[in-house]
């Protein structure tokens, strides 16, 4: 039977597909770590109190990248080259979402509007990350190799999402509500398109590695397109709502180390 759990299990059981899966994940997390580190360094004076939280966010992302690389090493595998069509972070940038790497590479302080853009972009992408990790946690929390990693990363992603809600609500209370909602909507609609394209690309690469039949590949592609159709119609709304999180000041302390992985 074709199910999300069986699909993930098949990918995890094969060395080459597992290698690609972890490499894509590690690359994305490492890029996120760099971005947050640069944003923390360039925060405007009016928002300097945010810098430690942004730094914590980046440290978590770096840690996740190390965890995925450590999982590869544990199986005696080396990182694979990440295909360009699976690079979620860079594809979002090409769609004008978030702060461009070229902007972050300059030694020019960000503006308050830049910080709002960063938080709105993170609110959307952390929603996706939180949902994906909860799915993996549901199926693999007790897995002997993946269990601890999945639970740790899932908890971190939930913290990141809570932090985005809290900070965006603070900016909304300061009079930026309309700007926040406009940027959130733009980010969400772009993200669901990029997520569809990346999902199709990942499944194409996995299918070739695992020798999937054309029929199976077609079923998976149809499922991805169905998810996109739902998200384009109504599902995007979950990515733009803001509510006080249950986890308050979720990034108020230092990053939790992961010595068992890295």
CSV table of C-alpha atoms in Angstrom, one decimal:
chain,number,residue,atom,x,y,z
A,1,UNK,CA,0.0,0.0,0.0
A,2,UNK,CA,1.3,3.5,-0.9
A,3,UNK,CA,1.4,5.6,2.2
A,4,UNK,CA,3.5,8.4,3.6
A,5,UNK,CA,5.1,6.1,6.1
A,6,UNK,CA,5.9,3.4,3.5
A,7,UNK,CA,7.3,6.0,1.2
A,8,UNK,CA,9.6,7.4,3.9
A,9,UNK,CA,10.6,4.0,5.0
A,10,UNK,CA,11.6,3.0,1.4
A,11,UNK,CA,13.7,6.1,1.1
A,12,UNK,CA,15.4,5.6,4.5
A,13,UNK,CA,16.1,1.9,3.8
A,14,UNK,CA,18.2,2.5,0.7
A,15,UNK,CA,21.6,4.0,1.1
A,16,UNK,CA,21.6,6.2,-2.0
A,17,UNK,CA,18.1,7.7,-1.4
A,18,UNK,CA,18.9,8.2,2.3
A,19,UNK,CA,22.1,9.9,1.2
A,20,UNK,CA,20.2,12.3,-1.0
A,21,UNK,CA,17.5,12.9,1.6
A,22,UNK,CA,19.9,13.8,4.3
A,23,UNK,CA,22.1,15.9,1.9
A,24,UNK,CA,19.1,18.0,0.8
A,25,UNK,CA,18.0,18.5,4.4
A,26,UNK,CA,21.6,19.3,5.7
A,27,UNK,CA,22.1,21.9,2.9
A,28,UNK,CA,18.9,23.7,3.5
A,29,UNK,CA,19.5,23.8,7.3
A,30,UNK,CA,23.0,25.1,6.8
A,31,UNK,CA,21.8,27.8,4.5
A,32,UNK,CA,19.3,28.8,7.1
A,33,UNK,CA,22.0,29.0,9.7
A,34,UNK,CA,24.1,31.3,7.6
A,35,UNK,CA,21.1,33.6,6.8
A,36,UNK,CA,20.1,33.9,10.4
A,37,UNK,CA,23.7,34.6,11.5
A,38,UNK,CA,24.0,37.4,8.9
A,39,UNK,CA,20.6,38.9,9.9
A,40,UNK,CA,21.6,38.8,13.6
A,41,UNK,CA,24.8,40.7,12.7
A,42,UNK,CA,22.9,43.3,10.7
A,43,UNK,CA,19.9,44.0,12.9
A,44,UNK,CA,19.1,47.7,13.1
A,45,UNK,CA,19.7,49.5,16.5
A,46,UNK,CA,16.0,49.8,17.0
A,47,UNK,CA,15.7,46.0,17.1
A,48,UNK,CA,18.9,45.0,18.8
A,49,UNK,CA,17.0,43.1,21.5
A,50,UNK,CA,16.0,40.6,18.7
A,51,UNK,CA,19.6,39.7,17.9
A,52,UNK,CA,20.1,37.0,20.5
A,53,UNK,CA,16.9,35.2,19.4
A,54,UNK,CA,17.9,35.4,15.7
A,55,UNK,CA,21.3,34.1,16.7
A,56,UNK,CA,19.7,31.2,18.5
A,57,UNK,CA,17.5,30.5,15.5
A,58,UNK,CA,20.6,30.3,13.3
A,59,UNK,CA,22.5,28.1,15.8
A,60,UNK,CA,19.6,25.7,15.8
A,61,UNK,CA,19.6,25.5,12.0
A,62,UNK,CA,23.4,24.9,12.0
A,63,UNK,CA,22.9,22.2,14.5
A,64,UNK,CA,20.2,20.5,12.3
A,65,UNK,CA,22.6,20.5,9.4
A,66,UNK,CA,25.3,18.8,11.6
A,67,UNK,CA,22.7,16.2,12.7
A,68,UNK,CA,21.8,15.2,9.2
A,69,UNK,CA,25.5,15.0,8.2
A,70,UNK,CA,26.1,12.9,11.4
A,71,UNK,CA,23.3,10.5,10.3
A,72,UNK,CA,25.1,10.1,7.0
A,73,UNK,CA,28.4,9.4,8.7
A,74,UNK,CA,26.8,6.9,11.0
A,75,UNK,CA,25.9,4.8,7.9
A,76,UNK,CA,29.3,5.3,6.3
A,77,UNK,CA,27.9,7.7,3.7
A,78,UNK,CA,29.3,11.0,2.4
A,79,UNK,CA,27.1,14.0,1.5
A,80,UNK,CA,25.7,14.0,-2.1
A,81,UNK,CA,25.7,16.9,-4.4
A,82,UNK,CA,22.3,18.6,-4.0
A,83,UNK,CA,20.5,19.0,-7.3
A,84,UNK,CA,19.5,22.6,-8.1
A,85,UNK,CA,15.9,21.8,-8.6
A,86,UNK,CA,15.6,20.5,-5.0
A,87,UNK,CA,17.2,23.7,-3.4
A,88,UNK,CA,14.1,25.0,-1.6
A,89,UNK,CA,16.0,28.0,0.0
A,90,UNK,CA,17.5,29.3,-3.2
A,91,UNK,CA,14.3,28.7,-5.2
A,92,UNK,CA,12.4,30.9,-2.7
A,93,UNK,CA,15.0,33.6,-3.1
A,94,UNK,CA,14.6,33.5,-6.9
A,95,UNK,CA,10.9,34.1,-6.4
A,96,UNK,CA,11.8,37.3,-4.4
A,97,UNK,CA,10.8,35.8,-1.0
A,98,UNK,CA,12.8,36.7,2.1
A,99,UNK,CA,16.1,38.7,2.1
A,100,UNK,CA,18.4,38.0,-0.8
A,101,UNK,CA,21.8,36.5,-0.1
A,102,UNK,CA,23.4,39.4,-1.9
A,103,UNK,CA,21.8,41.8,0.5
A,104,UNK,CA,22.9,39.8,3.5
A,105,UNK,CA,26.4,39.6,2.2
A,106,UNK,CA,26.9,43.4,2.5
A,107,UNK,CA,28.0,45.1,5.7
A,108,UNK,CA,24.9,47.4,5.6
A,109,UNK,CA,22.5,47.4,8.5
A,110,UNK,CA,19.0,46.1,7.8
A,111,UNK,CA,15.9,48.2,8.2
A,112,UNK,CA,12.9,47.5,10.4
A,113,UNK,CA,11.0,46.6,7.3
A,114,UNK,CA,13.7,44.0,6.4
A,115,UNK,CA,13.3,42.4,9.9
A,116,UNK,CA,9.5,42.2,9.3
A,117,UNK,CA,10.2,40.6,5.9
A,118,UNK,CA,12.5,38.1,7.5
A,119,UNK,CA,10.0,37.2,10.3
A,120,UNK,CA,7.1,36.9,7.8
A,121,UNK,CA,9.2,34.6,5.5
A,122,UNK,CA,10.3,32.6,8.5
A,123,UNK,CA,6.7,32.3,9.8
A,124,UNK,CA,5.7,30.7,6.5
A,125,UNK,CA,8.7,28.4,6.0
A,126,UNK,CA,8.7,27.3,9.7
A,127,UNK,CA,5.1,26.3,9.4
A,128,UNK,CA,6.2,23.9,6.6
A,129,UNK,CA,9.2,22.7,8.6
A,130,UNK,CA,7.1,22.1,11.7
A,131,UNK,CA,4.5,20.1,9.8
A,132,UNK,CA,7.1,18.0,8.0
A,133,UNK,CA,9.0,17.2,11.2
A,134,UNK,CA,5.8,16.3,13.1
A,135,UNK,CA,5.0,13.9,10.3
A,136,UNK,CA,8.4,12.3,10.6
A,137,UNK,CA,8.1,12.3,14.4
A,138,UNK,CA,4.7,10.5,14.1
A,139,UNK,CA,6.2,7.7,12.1
A,140,UNK,CA,9.9,7.5,13.3
A,141,UNK,CA,10.0,8.8,16.9
A,142,UNK,CA,11.0,5.3,18.1
A,143,UNK,CA,13.4,4.5,15.2
A,144,UNK,CA,16.8,3.4,16.6
A,145,UNK,CA,18.8,5.8,14.3
A,146,UNK,CA,16.4,8.6,13.5
A,147,UNK,CA,14.3,8.8,16.6
A,148,UNK,CA,16.3,11.2,18.7
A,149,UNK,CA,17.2,13.4,15.8
A,150,UNK,CA,13.6,13.7,14.6
A,151,UNK,CA,12.3,14.6,18.1
A,152,UNK,CA,15.0,17.2,18.7
A,153,UNK,CA,14.6,18.9,15.3
A,154,UNK,CA,10.8,18.8,15.6
A,155,UNK,CA,10.9,20.5,19.0
A,156,UNK,CA,13.3,23.2,17.6
A,157,UNK,CA,11.0,23.9,14.6
A,158,UNK,CA,8.0,24.3,16.9
A,159,UNK,CA,10.1,26.8,18.9
A,160,UNK,CA,11.0,28.7,15.7
A,161,UNK,CA,7.3,28.9,14.7
A,162,UNK,CA,6.3,30.1,18.1
A,163,UNK,CA,9.0,32.8,18.0
A,164,UNK,CA,7.8,34.1,14.6
A,165,UNK,CA,4.2,34.4,15.8
A,166,UNK,CA,5.3,36.3,19.0
A,167,UNK,CA,7.6,38.7,17.2
A,168,UNK,CA,5.2,39.4,14.3
A,169,UNK,CA,2.4,40.1,16.8
A,170,UNK,CA,4.7,42.6,18.5
A,171,UNK,CA,5.3,44.4,15.2
A,172,UNK,CA,1.5,44.3,14.4
A,173,UNK,CA,0.8,45.9,17.8
A,174,UNK,CA,3.2,48.6,16.8
A,175,UNK,CA,1.2,49.5,13.7
A,176,UNK,CA,2.6,47.2,11.0
A,177,UNK,CA,-0.3,44.8,10.8
A,178,UNK,CA,-1.3,45.5,7.2
A,179,UNK,CA,2.3,45.3,6.0
A,180,UNK,CA,2.7,42.0,7.8
A,181,UNK,CA,-0.4,40.5,6.3
A,182,UNK,CA,0.5,41.5,2.8
A,183,UNK,CA,4.0,40.1,3.1
A,184,UNK,CA,2.7,36.9,4.7
A,185,UNK,CA,0.2,36.3,1.9
A,186,UNK,CA,2.9,36.9,-0.8
A,187,UNK,CA,5.3,34.6,0.9
A,188,UNK,CA,2.7,31.8,1.4
A,189,UNK,CA,1.5,31.8,-2.2
A,190,UNK,CA,5.0,31.7,-3.5
A,191,UNK,CA,6.1,29.1,-1.0
A,192,UNK,CA,3.4,26.6,-1.9
A,193,UNK,CA,4.4,26.8,-5.6
A,194,UNK,CA,8.1,26.3,-4.7
A,195,UNK,CA,7.2,23.5,-2.3
A,196,UNK,CA,5.3,21.7,-5.1
A,197,UNK,CA,8.1,22.1,-7.6
A,198,UNK,CA,10.7,20.9,-5.1
A,199,UNK,CA,8.5,18.0,-4.0
A,200,UNK,CA,8.1,16.9,-7.7
A,201,UNK,CA,11.9,17.2,-8.2
A,202,UNK,CA,12.8,15.2,-5.1
A,203,UNK,CA,10.3,12.5,-6.0
A,204,UNK,CA,11.8,12.4,-9.5
A,205,UNK,CA,15.3,11.9,-8.2
A,206,UNK,CA,14.2,9.4,-5.6
A,207,UNK,CA,12.2,7.5,-8.2
A,208,UNK,CA,15.2,7.1,-10.4
A,209,UNK,CA,17.4,5.9,-7.5
A,210,UNK,CA,14.7,3.4,-6.3
A,211,UNK,CA,13.5,2.3,-9.7
A,212,UNK,CA,9.9,3.3,-9.3
A,213,UNK,CA,7.6,2.4,-12.2
A,214,UNK,CA,6.0,5.1,-14.3
A,215,UNK,CA,2.6,4.3,-12.8
A,216,UNK,CA,3.9,4.8,-9.2
A,217,UNK,CA,5.7,8.0,-10.1
A,218,UNK,CA,2.5,9.3,-11.7
A,219,UNK,CA,0.4,8.6,-8.6
A,220,UNK,CA,2.9,10.4,-6.4
A,221,UNK,CA,3.1,13.4,-8.8
A,222,UNK,CA,-0.8,13.5,-8.8
A,223,UNK,CA,-0.8,13.6,-5.0
A,224,UNK,CA,1.7,16.5,-5.0
A,225,UNK,CA,-0.4,18.4,-7.5
A,226,UNK,CA,-3.5,17.7,-5.4
A,227,UNK,CA,-1.9,19.1,-2.3
A,228,UNK,CA,-0.8,22.2,-4.2
A,229,UNK,CA,-4.4,22.7,-5.5
A,230,UNK,CA,-5.8,22.5,-2.0
A,231,UNK,CA,-3.1,24.9,-0.6
A,232,UNK,CA,-3.6,27.3,-3.5
A,233,UNK,CA,-7.4,27.4,-2.8
A,234,UNK,CA,-7.5,27.5,1.0
A,235,UNK,CA,-4.6,25.8,2.7
A,236,UNK,CA,-2.3,28.8,2.4
A,237,UNK,CA,-4.4,30.6,5.1
A,238,UNK,CA,-2.9,28.5,7.9
A,239,UNK,CA,0.5,30.0,7.0
A,240,UNK,CA,-0.6,33.6,7.4
A,241,UNK,CA,-2.7,33.6,10.6
A,242,UNK,CA,-1.1,34.9,13.8
A,243,UNK,CA,-2.0,33.9,17.3
A,244,UNK,CA,-0.2,34.1,20.7
A,245,UNK,CA,1.8,30.9,20.9
A,246,UNK,CA,1.6,28.5,23.8
A,247,UNK,CA,5.4,28.6,24.0
A,248,UNK,CA,6.4,32.1,25.1
A,249,UNK,CA,9.9,33.4,24.5
A,250,UNK,CA,10.7,30.1,22.8
A,251,UNK,CA,14.2,31.3,21.6
A,252,UNK,CA,15.1,33.2,24.8
A,253,UNK,CA,18.0,31.0,25.8
A,254,UNK,CA,21.1,29.4,24.2
A,255,UNK,CA,20.7,26.7,21.6
A,256,UNK,CA,20.4,23.2,23.0
A,257,UNK,CA,23.5,21.2,22.0
A,258,UNK,CA,23.3,17.8,20.3
A,259,UNK,CA,26.5,16.1,21.4
A,260,UNK,CA,25.2,12.7,20.5
A,261,UNK,CA,25.0,13.7,16.8
A,262,UNK,CA,27.7,16.3,16.2
